[in-house]
Every structure is written in C-alpha cells, then in structure tokens.
Coordinates of C-alpha atoms and ligand atoms in Angstrom, one line a residue:
M1425 CA 29.9 22.8 17.5
R1426 CA 26.6 22.8 15.5
T1427 CA 25.3 26.1 14.1
G1428 CA 21.7 26.8 13.2
T1429 CA 18.8 24.5 13.1
A1430 CA 17.9 21.8 10.6
L1431 CA 14.2 20.8 10.6
V1432 CA 13.5 17.2 9.7
W1433 CA 9.9 16.9 8.5
L1434 CA 8.6 13.3 8.9
R1435 CA 5.9 12.1 6.6
R1436 CA 5.9 8.5 5.3
D1437 CA 9.2 7.7 7.0
L1438 CA 8.3 7.4 10.7
R1439 CA 11.6 6.1 12.2
L1440 CA 14.9 7.4 13.6
S1441 CA 17.4 5.2 11.9
D1442 CA 18.5 4.6 8.3
H1443 CA 16.6 7.7 7.3
A1444 CA 17.9 9.7 4.3
A1445 CA 16.5 13.1 5.3
L1446 CA 17.9 12.7 8.9
A1447 CA 21.3 11.8 7.5
Q1448 CA 21.3 14.9 5.3
A1449 CA 20.3 17.1 8.2
L1450 CA 23.1 15.6 10.4
H1451 CA 25.5 16.2 7.5
S1452 CA 24.4 19.9 7.3
G1453 CA 26.1 20.6 10.6
A1454 CA 23.0 22.2 12.2
S1455 CA 21.2 21.0 15.3
V1456 CA 18.3 18.7 14.4
Q1457 CA 14.7 19.3 15.3
F1458 CA 11.9 16.9 14.2
V1459 CA 8.3 17.7 13.2
F1460 CA 5.2 15.8 12.1
V1461 CA 2.1 17.5 11.0
F1462 CA -1.3 15.9 11.2
D1463 CA -2.5 17.2 7.9
T1464 CA -6.1 18.5 8.1
D1465 CA -6.3 18.4 4.3
I1466 CA -6.0 14.6 4.6
L1467 CA -7.7 14.0 8.0
K1468 CA -10.9 15.9 7.1
D1469 CA -12.1 13.0 4.8
L1470 CA -11.4 10.2 7.4
P1471 CA -13.9 8.7 9.8
R1472 CA -13.5 9.6 13.5
M1473 CA -12.2 6.1 14.1
D1474 CA -9.4 5.3 11.7
R1475 CA -6.8 2.6 12.2
R1476 CA -4.2 4.5 10.2
V1477 CA -4.5 7.5 12.5
A1478 CA -4.2 5.2 15.5
F1479 CA -1.1 3.6 14.0
I1480 CA 0.6 6.9 13.2
H1481 CA -0.3 8.2 16.7
A1482 CA 1.3 5.2 18.4
T1483 CA 4.3 5.4 16.2
L1484 CA 4.9 9.1 16.8
A1485 CA 4.7 8.4 20.6
E1486 CA 7.5 5.9 20.1
I1487 CA 9.6 8.5 18.2
D1488 CA 8.9 11.2 20.8
Q1489 CA 10.1 8.8 23.5
G1490 CA 13.1 7.8 21.5
L1491 CA 14.2 11.5 21.1
R1492 CA 13.7 12.1 24.8
A1493 CA 15.8 9.1 25.7
L1494 CA 18.6 10.7 23.7
L1495 CA 18.1 14.1 25.3
A1496 CA 15.7 14.8 28.1
D1497 CA 14.7 18.3 26.8
A1498 CA 14.2 17.1 23.3
G1499 CA 11.0 15.7 21.7
L1500 CA 8.9 15.5 18.6
L1501 CA 7.1 18.7 17.5
V1502 CA 3.6 17.7 16.5
G1503 CA 1.5 20.1 14.4
H1504 CA -2.1 19.9 13.5
G1505 CA -3.2 21.9 10.4
R1506 CA -2.0 22.5 6.9
P1507 CA 1.7 21.7 6.3
V1508 CA 1.9 24.4 3.6
E1509 CA 1.3 27.0 6.4
L1510 CA 2.8 25.2 9.4
I1511 CA 6.1 24.1 8.0
P1512 CA 7.2 27.5 6.7
R1513 CA 6.0 29.2 9.9
L1514 CA 7.9 26.7 12.1
A1515 CA 11.1 27.0 10.0
A1516 CA 10.9 30.7 10.5
E1517 CA 10.3 30.4 14.3
L1518 CA 13.3 28.1 14.6
G1519 CA 15.4 30.1 12.2
A1520 CA 16.0 26.9 10.2
A1521 CA 17.8 27.5 6.9
A1522 CA 16.6 24.3 5.5
V1523 CA 13.8 21.8 6.0
F1524 CA 14.8 18.2 5.2
A1525 CA 12.2 15.6 4.0
N1526 CA 12.1 12.4 2.0
H1527 CA 10.4 12.2 -1.4
D1528 CA 6.7 11.5 -1.5
D1529 CA 5.7 11.0 -5.1
E1530 CA 1.9 10.9 -4.8
P1531 CA 0.5 13.7 -7.0
A1532 CA -1.1 15.6 -4.0
A1533 CA 2.1 15.3 -2.0
L1534 CA 4.2 16.7 -4.9
E1535 CA 1.8 19.7 -5.1
R1536 CA 2.0 20.2 -1.3
D1537 CA 5.8 20.1 -1.3
A1538 CA 6.1 22.5 -4.3
E1539 CA 4.0 25.0 -2.3
V1540 CA 6.0 24.5 0.9
A1541 CA 9.2 25.0 -1.1
R1542 CA 7.8 28.2 -2.7
R1543 CA 6.8 29.6 0.7
L1544 CA 10.1 28.7 2.3
A1545 CA 12.0 30.3 -0.5
L1546 CA 10.1 33.6 0.0
D1547 CA 12.0 33.7 3.3
G1548 CA 15.3 32.5 1.9
R1549 CA 14.9 29.0 3.2
R1550 CA 15.0 25.7 1.4
L1551 CA 13.1 22.5 1.2
R1552 CA 15.7 19.8 0.7
T1553 CA 14.3 16.4 -0.4
G1554 CA 15.7 13.1 -1.5
K1555 CA 15.1 9.4 -2.1
D1556 CA 14.3 7.2 0.9
H1557 CA 11.1 5.3 0.4
V1558 CA 12.1 3.0 -2.4
I1559 CA 15.4 1.5 -3.8
F1560 CA 15.1 3.1 -7.2
E1561 CA 12.8 6.0 -7.9
R1562 CA 11.6 8.3 -10.6
S1563 CA 13.8 8.0 -13.7
E1564 CA 16.7 6.1 -12.1
L1565 CA 15.8 3.0 -14.2
L1566 CA 14.8 3.6 -17.8
T1567 CA 14.6 1.4 -20.9
S1568 CA 17.5 1.5 -23.4
A1569 CA 15.3 4.0 -25.3
G1570 CA 15.3 6.2 -22.3
K1571 CA 11.6 5.6 -21.5
P1572 CA 10.0 4.6 -18.2
Y1573 CA 9.3 0.9 -17.9
T1574 CA 5.7 -0.2 -18.1
I1575 CA 6.2 -4.0 -18.1
F1576 CA 7.3 -5.5 -14.8
T1577 CA 9.7 -8.3 -16.0
P1578 CA 12.1 -6.1 -17.9
Y1579 CA 11.9 -3.6 -15.1
K1580 CA 12.8 -6.3 -12.6
N1581 CA 15.7 -7.5 -14.7
A1582 CA 17.0 -4.0 -15.0
W1583 CA 16.6 -3.5 -11.2
L1584 CA 18.6 -6.7 -10.5
R1585 CA 21.3 -5.7 -13.0
R1586 CA 21.7 -2.3 -11.5
I1587 CA 21.5 -3.1 -7.8
S1588 CA 24.7 -2.8 -5.8
H1589 CA 25.6 -2.9 -2.1
Q1590 CA 25.8 0.9 -2.2
D1591 CA 22.0 1.1 -3.0
L1592 CA 21.2 -1.1 0.0
M1593 CA 23.5 0.6 2.6
A1594 CA 21.9 2.2 5.6
H1595 CA 22.1 6.0 6.0
A1596 CA 24.1 6.7 9.1
S1597 CA 22.3 8.3 12.1
E1598 CA 24.8 7.6 14.9
G1599 CA 25.5 11.3 15.5
L1600 CA 21.9 12.1 16.4
A1601 CA 22.3 12.1 20.2
R1602 CA 25.0 14.9 19.9
A1603 CA 23.1 16.8 17.2
L1604 CA 19.6 16.8 18.7
A1605 CA 18.1 20.3 19.6
K1606 CA 16.0 21.0 22.7
L1607 CA 12.3 21.6 22.2
P1608 CA 11.8 25.3 21.4
P1609 CA 10.1 27.5 24.0
G1610 CA 6.3 27.4 23.8
W1611 CA 6.1 23.9 22.5
R1612 CA 4.5 21.3 24.7
R1613 CA 6.2 18.1 25.6
G1614 CA 4.6 14.8 24.6
M1615 CA 1.9 13.8 22.1
P1616 CA -1.5 15.4 21.8
A1617 CA -4.3 12.9 22.6
L1618 CA -6.1 11.5 19.7
A1619 CA -9.3 13.3 20.9
E1620 CA -7.5 16.6 20.5
L1621 CA -7.0 15.8 16.8
G1622 CA -10.7 14.9 16.5
F1623 CA -10.3 11.1 16.5
E1624 CA -11.2 8.2 18.8
P1625 CA -8.8 5.5 19.7
D1626 CA -9.1 2.4 17.4
E1627 CA -7.8 -1.0 18.1
L1628 CA -4.9 -2.2 16.1
P1629 CA -4.2 -5.8 15.3
A1630 CA -2.0 -7.0 18.2
A1631 CA 0.5 -8.8 15.8
L1632 CA 1.0 -5.6 13.8
G1633 CA 2.5 -3.6 16.6
A1634 CA 3.4 0.0 15.9
G1635 CA 6.6 2.0 15.3
S1636 CA 10.0 0.6 14.6
A1637 CA 9.6 -1.9 17.5
G1638 CA 6.5 -3.4 15.8
A1639 CA 8.3 -3.6 12.5
E1640 CA 11.4 -5.2 14.0
A1641 CA 9.3 -7.9 15.7
L1642 CA 7.5 -8.7 12.5
F1643 CA 10.7 -8.8 10.4
D1644 CA 12.5 -11.0 13.0
D1645 CA 9.6 -13.5 12.7
F1646 CA 9.6 -13.3 8.9
E1647 CA 13.3 -13.8 8.6
S1648 CA 13.0 -17.2 10.1
R1649 CA 10.5 -18.3 7.5
M1650 CA 11.5 -16.2 4.4
D1651 CA 12.8 -19.4 2.8
R1652 CA 9.3 -20.8 2.7
Y1653 CA 7.7 -17.6 1.3
A1654 CA 7.5 -18.9 -2.3
A1655 CA 5.7 -22.1 -1.2
L1656 CA 3.3 -20.5 1.3
R1657 CA 2.6 -17.0 0.2
D1658 CA -0.6 -17.9 -1.8
F1659 CA -2.4 -19.7 0.9
P1660 CA -4.3 -17.3 3.2
A1661 CA -4.7 -19.9 6.0
Q1662 CA -0.9 -20.2 6.2
K1663 CA 1.5 -17.8 7.8
G1664 CA 3.3 -17.1 4.5
P1665 CA 3.8 -13.4 3.9
S1666 CA 5.6 -10.9 6.0
Y1667 CA 2.7 -8.7 7.1
L1668 CA 5.1 -5.7 6.8
S1669 CA 3.1 -3.7 4.4
T1670 CA 1.7 -1.2 6.9
H1671 CA 5.3 -0.7 8.3
L1672 CA 6.6 -0.2 4.8
R1673 CA 3.8 2.3 4.0
F1674 CA 4.6 4.5 7.0
G1675 CA 8.3 3.9 6.9
T1676 CA 8.7 2.4 10.4
V1677 CA 11.2 0.1 8.7
S1678 CA 13.7 1.0 6.1
I1679 CA 13.2 -0.6 2.6
R1680 CA 17.0 -0.9 2.4
R1681 CA 17.2 -3.1 5.5
L1682 CA 14.5 -5.4 4.0
A1683 CA 15.8 -5.5 0.5
R1684 CA 19.4 -6.1 1.7
S1685 CA 18.4 -9.1 3.7
A1686 CA 16.4 -10.6 0.8
Y1687 CA 19.1 -9.8 -1.7
E1688 CA 21.9 -11.4 0.3
R1689 CA 19.8 -14.5 0.9
M1690 CA 18.9 -14.7 -2.7
L1691 CA 22.6 -14.6 -3.7
A1692 CA 23.1 -17.5 -1.3
G1693 CA 20.5 -19.5 -3.2
D1694 CA 17.4 -18.9 -1.1
R1695 CA 14.4 -19.2 -3.4
G1696 CA 11.9 -17.8 -0.9
A1697 CA 14.1 -14.7 -0.5
E1698 CA 14.2 -14.3 -4.3
V1699 CA 10.5 -14.3 -4.7
W1700 CA 10.0 -11.9 -1.7
L1701 CA 12.6 -9.5 -3.2
S1702 CA 10.5 -9.6 -6.4
E1703 CA 7.5 -8.3 -4.4
L1704 CA 9.6 -5.5 -3.1
I1705 CA 10.6 -4.7 -6.7
W1706 CA 6.9 -4.6 -7.6
R1707 CA 6.6 -1.9 -5.0
D1708 CA 9.4 0.1 -6.7
F1709 CA 7.8 -0.6 -10.1
Y1710 CA 4.4 0.9 -9.1
H1711 CA 6.0 3.9 -7.5
Q1712 CA 8.0 4.8 -10.6
L1713 CA 4.8 4.2 -12.6
M1714 CA 2.9 6.7 -10.5
H1715 CA 5.7 9.2 -10.9
H1716 CA 5.7 9.0 -14.7
H1717 CA 2.0 8.5 -15.2
P1718 CA 0.1 10.4 -12.5
Y1719 CA -3.1 10.5 -14.7
A1720 CA -3.4 6.8 -14.1
M1721 CA -4.2 7.5 -10.4
K1722 CA -7.6 8.6 -11.6
S1723 CA -8.3 6.9 -14.8
A1724 CA -7.4 3.7 -16.8
F1725 CA -3.7 3.4 -17.6
K1726 CA -4.8 2.3 -21.1
P1727 CA -7.2 5.1 -21.9
E1728 CA -9.4 3.0 -24.2
Y1729 CA -10.7 1.2 -21.2
D1730 CA -12.2 4.3 -19.8
A1731 CA -15.0 3.7 -22.4
I1732 CA -16.1 0.5 -20.6
Q1733 CA -19.8 0.7 -19.7
W1734 CA -19.9 -0.3 -16.0
E1735 CA -23.0 -1.4 -14.3
Q1736 CA -24.9 1.4 -12.5
G1737 CA -28.1 1.9 -10.7
P1738 CA -29.8 0.4 -7.6
K1739 CA -28.9 -3.2 -8.4
A1740 CA -25.3 -2.3 -9.0
D1741 CA -25.3 -0.3 -5.7
A1742 CA -26.8 -3.3 -3.8
H1743 CA -24.1 -5.6 -5.3
F1744 CA -21.4 -3.2 -4.3
Q1745 CA -22.7 -3.1 -0.7
A1746 CA -22.9 -6.9 -0.6
W1747 CA -19.3 -7.1 -1.8
C1748 CA -18.1 -4.5 0.8
E1749 CA -19.9 -6.4 3.6
G1750 CA -18.8 -9.9 2.6
R1751 CA -22.3 -11.1 1.4
T1752 CA -21.7 -12.1 -2.2
G1753 CA -22.3 -15.8 -1.5
Y1754 CA -18.9 -16.8 -2.7
P1755 CA -17.1 -17.9 0.5
L1756 CA -13.5 -17.0 -0.4
V1757 CA -14.4 -13.5 -1.6
D1758 CA -16.5 -12.9 1.5
A1759 CA -13.9 -14.2 3.9
G1760 CA -11.3 -11.9 2.3
M1761 CA -13.7 -8.9 2.6
L1762 CA -14.4 -9.7 6.2
Q1763 CA -10.7 -10.0 6.9
L1764 CA -10.3 -6.5 5.5
R1765 CA -13.1 -5.1 7.5
E1766 CA -12.0 -6.7 10.8
S1767 CA -8.3 -6.3 10.6
G1768 CA -7.5 -3.6 8.0
Y1769 CA -5.3 -6.2 6.2
M1770 CA -6.1 -8.5 3.3
H1771 CA -4.0 -11.3 2.0
N1772 CA -2.6 -10.6 -1.5
R1773 CA -4.3 -13.6 -3.1
L1774 CA -7.6 -12.5 -1.7
R1775 CA -7.1 -8.9 -2.9
M1776 CA -6.6 -10.3 -6.4
V1777 CA -9.7 -12.5 -6.1
A1778 CA -12.0 -9.9 -4.5
A1779 CA -10.9 -7.2 -6.9
S1780 CA -11.4 -9.4 -9.9
F1781 CA -14.9 -10.4 -8.5
L1782 CA -16.0 -6.8 -8.2
V1783 CA -14.9 -5.9 -11.8
K1784 CA -15.5 -9.1 -13.7
H1785 CA -18.4 -10.7 -11.8
L1786 CA -20.3 -7.7 -10.7
G1787 CA -19.3 -5.5 -13.6
L1788 CA -18.6 -2.5 -11.4
D1789 CA -16.1 0.3 -12.0
W1790 CA -12.7 -0.7 -10.5
R1791 CA -12.4 2.8 -9.0
R1792 CA -15.3 2.0 -6.6
G1793 CA -13.4 -1.0 -5.2
E1794 CA -10.1 1.0 -5.2
A1795 CA -11.7 3.7 -3.1
Y1796 CA -13.2 1.2 -0.7
F1797 CA -9.8 -0.5 -0.2
A1798 CA -8.2 3.0 0.2
E1799 CA -10.7 3.6 3.1
Q1800 CA -10.2 0.2 4.8
L1801 CA -6.6 -0.8 4.3
L1802 CA -4.1 -0.1 7.0
D1803 CA -1.4 -0.4 4.4
F1804 CA -3.2 1.8 1.8
D1805 CA -0.6 3.1 -0.6
L1806 CA -1.8 5.0 -3.6
A1807 CA 0.7 3.5 -6.1
A1808 CA 0.3 -0.1 -5.0
N1809 CA -3.4 0.0 -4.6
N1810 CA -4.0 1.6 -7.9
G1811 CA -1.5 -0.8 -9.5
G1812 CA -3.3 -3.8 -7.9
W1813 CA -6.7 -2.6 -9.0
Q1814 CA -5.7 -1.8 -12.6
W1815 CA -4.0 -5.2 -12.8
A1816 CA -7.1 -7.0 -11.7
A1817 CA -9.4 -4.9 -13.9
S1818 CA -7.1 -5.4 -16.9
T1819 CA -7.0 -1.7 -17.4
G1820 CA -3.3 -1.4 -16.2
C1821 CA -0.1 -1.4 -18.1
D1822 CA 1.1 -4.9 -17.3
A1823 CA -2.3 -6.4 -16.3
Q1824 CA -4.2 -9.6 -16.2
P1825 CA -5.5 -10.1 -19.8
W1826 CA -9.1 -8.9 -20.1
F1827 CA -10.4 -12.3 -21.0
R1828 CA -8.9 -14.0 -18.0
I1829 CA -11.5 -14.2 -15.3
F1830 CA -10.8 -15.8 -12.0
N1831 CA -13.3 -18.5 -11.1
P1832 CA -13.8 -17.8 -7.4
V1833 CA -14.7 -21.4 -6.7
L1834 CA -11.6 -22.8 -8.3
Q1835 CA -9.4 -20.1 -6.6
S1836 CA -11.0 -21.2 -3.3
Q1837 CA -10.4 -24.9 -3.9
R1838 CA -6.8 -24.3 -5.0
F1839 CA -5.7 -21.8 -2.3
D1840 CA -7.8 -22.7 0.7
P1841 CA -8.4 -26.4 0.0
E1842 CA -9.8 -27.3 3.4
G1843 CA -11.6 -24.1 3.8
R1844 CA -9.7 -23.2 6.9
F1845 CA -9.4 -19.6 6.1
I1846 CA -13.0 -19.4 5.0
K1847 CA -14.2 -20.9 8.3
R1848 CA -12.1 -18.4 10.3
Y1849 CA -14.2 -15.5 9.0
L1850 CA -17.4 -17.4 8.2
P1851 CA -18.1 -19.5 11.2
Q1852 CA -21.6 -20.3 9.9
L1853 CA -19.8 -22.5 7.3
A1854 CA -17.8 -24.3 10.0
A1855 CA -19.6 -27.6 9.7
L1856 CA -19.2 -27.9 5.9
D1857 CA -16.7 -30.4 4.5
A1858 CA -13.9 -29.5 2.0
K1859 CA -16.2 -30.4 -0.9
H1860 CA -19.0 -28.0 0.0
V1861 CA -17.3 -25.1 1.8
H1862 CA -16.3 -23.5 -1.5
R1863 CA -19.8 -23.5 -2.9
P1864 CA -22.4 -24.1 -0.2
W1865 CA -25.3 -23.6 -2.6
R1866 CA -24.7 -27.0 -4.0
L1867 CA -26.2 -28.5 -0.8
G1868 CA -29.6 -27.3 -1.9
P1869 CA -32.1 -25.0 -0.3
A1870 CA -33.0 -27.5 2.5
L1871 CA -29.5 -27.2 3.9
T1872 CA -28.9 -23.5 3.4
H1873 CA -26.9 -22.0 6.2
P1874 CA -28.4 -19.5 8.6
G1875 CA -26.9 -16.1 7.9
Y1876 CA -25.1 -17.1 4.7
P1877 CA -26.5 -15.9 1.4
A1878 CA -26.9 -17.6 -1.9
P1879 CA -24.6 -16.3 -4.7
I1880 CA -25.6 -12.8 -5.9
V1881 CA -24.5 -13.6 -9.4
D1882 CA -24.0 -16.8 -11.4
H1883 CA -20.3 -17.3 -12.4
A1884 CA -20.9 -18.5 -16.0
A1885 CA -23.5 -15.7 -16.8
A1886 CA -21.3 -13.0 -15.2
R1887 CA -18.3 -14.3 -17.2
E1888 CA -20.2 -14.0 -20.5
K1889 CA -21.4 -10.5 -19.7
T1890 CA -17.8 -9.4 -18.8
L1891 CA -16.4 -10.8 -22.0
A1892 CA -19.0 -8.9 -24.0
R1893 CA -18.4 -5.7 -22.0
F1894 CA -14.6 -5.7 -22.7
A1895 CA -15.1 -7.0 -26.3
A1896 CA -17.3 -4.0 -27.1
V1897 CA -14.4 -1.7 -26.2
K1898 CA -11.9 -3.8 -28.0
K1899 CA -14.1 -3.8 -31.1
R1900 CA -14.6 -0.1 -31.0
L1901 CA -10.8 0.3 -30.8
H1902 CA -10.3 -2.0 -33.8
L1903 CA -12.9 -0.1 -35.8
N1904 CA -11.1 3.2 -34.9
I1905 CA -7.8 1.8 -35.9
A1906 CA -9.3 0.5 -39.2
V1907 CA -10.7 4.0 -39.9
L1908 CA -7.3 5.6 -39.3
Ligands
FAD2767 C1 -6.3 -5.0 -5.6 C2 -5.0 -4.8 -4.8 C3 -4.8 -3.8 -4.0 C4 -3.6 -3.6 -3.3 N1 -3.4 -2.5 -2.4 C5 -2.2 -2.4 -1.8 C6 -2.0 -1.3 -1.0 O1 -2.8 -0.4 -0.8 N2 -0.8 -1.2 -0.3 C7 0.2 -2.1 -0.4 O2 1.2 -2.0 0.2 N3 0.0 -3.2 -1.2 C8 -1.2 -3.3 -1.9 N4 -1.3 -4.5 -2.7 C9 -0.2 -5.4 -2.9 C10 -0.2 -6.6 -1.9 O3 -1.4 -7.2 -1.9 C11 0.2 -6.2 -0.5 O4 1.4 -5.4 -0.6 C12 0.5 -7.4 0.4 O5 -0.6 -8.2 0.4 C13 0.9 -6.9 1.8 O6 1.1 -8.0 2.6 P1 2.5 -8.4 3.1 O7 3.2 -7.2 3.7 O8 2.3 -9.5 4.0 O9 3.2 -8.8 1.8 P2 4.5 -9.6 1.4 O10 4.0 -10.7 0.5 O11 5.3 -10.0 2.6 O12 5.3 -8.6 0.5 C14 6.3 -7.7 1.0 C15 6.1 -6.3 0.6 O13 6.2 -6.2 -0.8 C16 5.3 -5.2 -1.3 N5 4.4 -5.8 -2.2 C17 4.0 -7.1 -2.2 N6 3.2 -7.3 -3.3 C18 3.1 -6.1 -3.9 C19 2.4 -5.7 -5.1 N7 1.7 -6.5 -5.8 N8 2.5 -4.4 -5.5 C20 3.2 -3.5 -4.8 N9 3.9 -3.9 -3.6 C21 3.8 -5.2 -3.2 C22 4.6 -4.7 -0.1 O14 5.2 -3.5 0.4 C23 4.7 -5.8 0.9 O15 4.6 -5.4 2.3 C24 -2.6 -4.6 -3.4 C25 -2.8 -5.7 -4.3 C26 -4.0 -5.8 -5.0 C27 -4.2 -7.0 -5.9

C-alpha cells in the first residue's frame, strides 16, 4: 500500500522508462504523479512557431497517453507559468512530501531549482534531484590532482577506465502501473493545444519522430549501421550519424541505453561503436565543463580571447545576415546553413565548417553564431553548443588552434566530393560538375548562376586578417607576461 504522493517533475528527461527521478519516486513508497511546466521564463523569448515547442508538445502527448494506458484515470499534469511558483503550489495541493527531478546543470536551471527547493522547504517539502542526463557528471571524474578535466583525451581515458556495467544499467520502472496516482480533482485530462500556450503548430522533420517511439525508431535504424559510423560520419551526403541529438537533448531516450549498446559493441571490436561512444563522451565532457566553468557560457573559456577585436558595423551585420541565410557564396557553408534553416538539424562536419567560417572568414564574434544556432537547432544544448562554438573559434579549453583555419573549398572537396549534399540544398548549382560545384565563381561572370552569389570574402585575404586578429591578442598576452 503506497502512502502519500511523490511528484515527478519532468524537464529534459521526457520519457517513462530508465528514468532516475521516477525510480527514486517509486522507491519512496508514495503514489506517483507527473508534471511538466511550460516555463514562461523560457518561452517568452521564442518565436510563435518553434520546432522545439512542437517537439516537446508531441512528446508530452505520448507520455500522457502512456500514463492513461497504465491507468485510465491517470495522466500528465501540464502547467504553464513559472516553475518556481507552480511546482511548490502543486506539491502543496497534492500534499507531496517530495518533488523528484533529474539534474539540469545549466546555470539558469540551477538557479531555478535552488529557488524551487527553497520555496518547498518553507513548507517542509523537499526537492530531490539526481543524475540522469549523462553517464558521469559534475565532479565524478577528476584529474589525479583533484581538478576538473579541461582536455578531452585524458577525460575520455579516465571515463573509459572508470566505466562499469553498473553505470550503464537501466533504472527500473516496472512498478509504475501499480504506483500511478489518479489525476487530482480540478485538473483537466489531456494536453492543452499549442495555441493555448501561445504557439502555432510547426512541422517537424518526418524522420525525427517525437517521443520515445521516435527515438526508438531512429536508434533501431542506427544500430544496424553503427559499425560504419567511423567511415561515414564526416560525409553529409551519407547517412552516417545517428540523428539522435534532439532525443538526447530532451531525454526521450536514456543515455545509458545508448552508451551500453556502444560500449558492448566496442568491447566486441566494433570500431564504429568505439568512435560513436567517443561522441557520447564528448557530450559528458561538455556537461562537466559547464558545471565547473559556468562563466564560459557567456565569455571565452580562455579569458585572453575576450580581447579579440571582432568586426562590427553595417558591413559585419550584412555578412552575418548572409551567413544566416546561406548566401556567403561558399556552397558547402551555404548548404549547411540552409539545412539548419529548413530542418533544425545540421550535420556535425558542417557545424564545424560554418562556425569556423563565421569566426575566421567573416571575423565575427562567435557568440553571434552561437546565439543563432541556439535559436535554430532542434537539438540546441547549451553545453554542447557553447563547446562546439568555442572549439571552432579557438577560444575554448581544448579547441582548434587559433592559426588553423578551415579552407571551405578544401573541406567541400574532401567531404562532399561530388557535391551531392550541396546540390540537395542549392538546386541552382545542380548542373555543375564535381570540379566547379565547390567554387562556382571559377566559371567566370558569363556563367554565374541565377540566384547564387559570388563569395562575400576572399579566402586568402580573410585568412591573413584572422591570423593578424588573433596574433594581436597573443602578442599583448606575451607582452603582459614579459612585464610580469
Ligand atoms: C558549432 C557547433 C555547435 C554544436 N551545437 C550542438 C548542440 O546545440 N547540441 C548538440 O547536441 N550538439 C551540438 N554540437 C555537436 C554535434 O554537432 C551534434 O551533437 C551532432 O551533429 C548531432 O547529430 P547526431 O545526433 O546525428 O550525432 P552523432 O554523430 O550520432 O553523435 C551521437 C550523439 O553524441 C553527442 N555528440 C556528438 N558530437 C558531439 C560534440 N562534438 N559535442 C557534444 N556532444 C556530441 C550528441 O548528443 C549526439 O546526438 C555542436 C557542434 C558544433 C561544432
């Protein structure tokens, strides 16, 4: 017989199985109630049509149905407002002694949770949180000197040394059907329409799906080709990566399930699985970095790079706009930016090339690009996005060296040799052969392509300018050191 109510507060863990907070709630012996809050502090800054909101909405509908399938009178409680107010109020209404949630280590989320915990405590209630979103978090992996890792390879080695089957085991949730509470009186059944939340429906890429069913379908497909991941992952025209990032971001799939599969296959000698596991470790790496260095979410990880003089003014703004709209005249960069605009997803190789182009060809502050990606990406994740941008901009802890500047034409020739990906997003270049599709301007003005621009900057000149821009900061740094 269960006594009392345990409230499970869903945030970036939108699923009903292998869920740490749910397992804790079940363990508490109380009846379990679920809530999700559409947080107006976050929603207020989003456009009326936002793919992320559509994804969350469709996923919550799946969860609500899943709960009702277990118990007809049960369902998901959906709030709309400020969690710091709604969660303590709901806990009081339900008489819940504890609210169970999984860690969210983004700085704003930590502040929110501290305030929720404070308000719950006023009433003698507790916010109980734990690890769920990553395999190792916070200070679980430290260097031998007891410091957080800032370089990926030693972090990865420590991760692989430390990992055990225990870390990859699923959290049991079998008892849910018996523990589920009925919806409390006064709460409506079913989901509010998007319009009630102030949003319009937005189309999601069909292949992405939503909810755990969407994640399962994608992972089933990826498991059959994981062994080819290492060979294909860098070629955007190929079906190389898993496309699971949005599901990982919103927790429609458990990281333990994915890492377990990759780890077991790696032990059996699968090279593709080994490389894929390494990407999942990058994800953990950036999360622990965010936890230990929250300042880097707003400024350069290496503070000396905050002194870089970025381009500003009308010309810089026009360049930024051209970059956002896929009009730089460099086909691989433009195709990537159009993929982002059209689908909310961008292939990893293209994220690196497009980010590098913004910083090292256009000379623009990496934070402008970071903010644009944050707005557009379905899988936007503060830790990974910031990590990726600081890597490309050379301002990060384990970043691309500042003097390494991707040549967008060579990247294009290497990773999209036939121009198949380029032509998918830039049909005006469809007739070009493999020689010209990477640099259409070589055909000369007589053959320019309707609707496709000439390059907005010259690669060699941009490269020189960037080297000087970074060298100036380095020089100042050396002078300062010399004075010390
Ligand atoms: C400038 C830039 C911005 C980025 N912004 C984001 C972001 O907002 N959200 C995000 O999830 N990833 C981001 N990445 C990392 C990476 O590009 C995406 O995770 C990947 O492209 C997602 O596609 P996938 O799921 O098919 O990846 P797969 O190749 O199948 O990788 C599996 C999973 O590993 C994780 N992963 C892979 N690469 C990285 C990485 N470099 N850093 C951290 N985690 C990684 C992701 O969770 C991914 O879903 C960014 C990279 C760069 C260079």
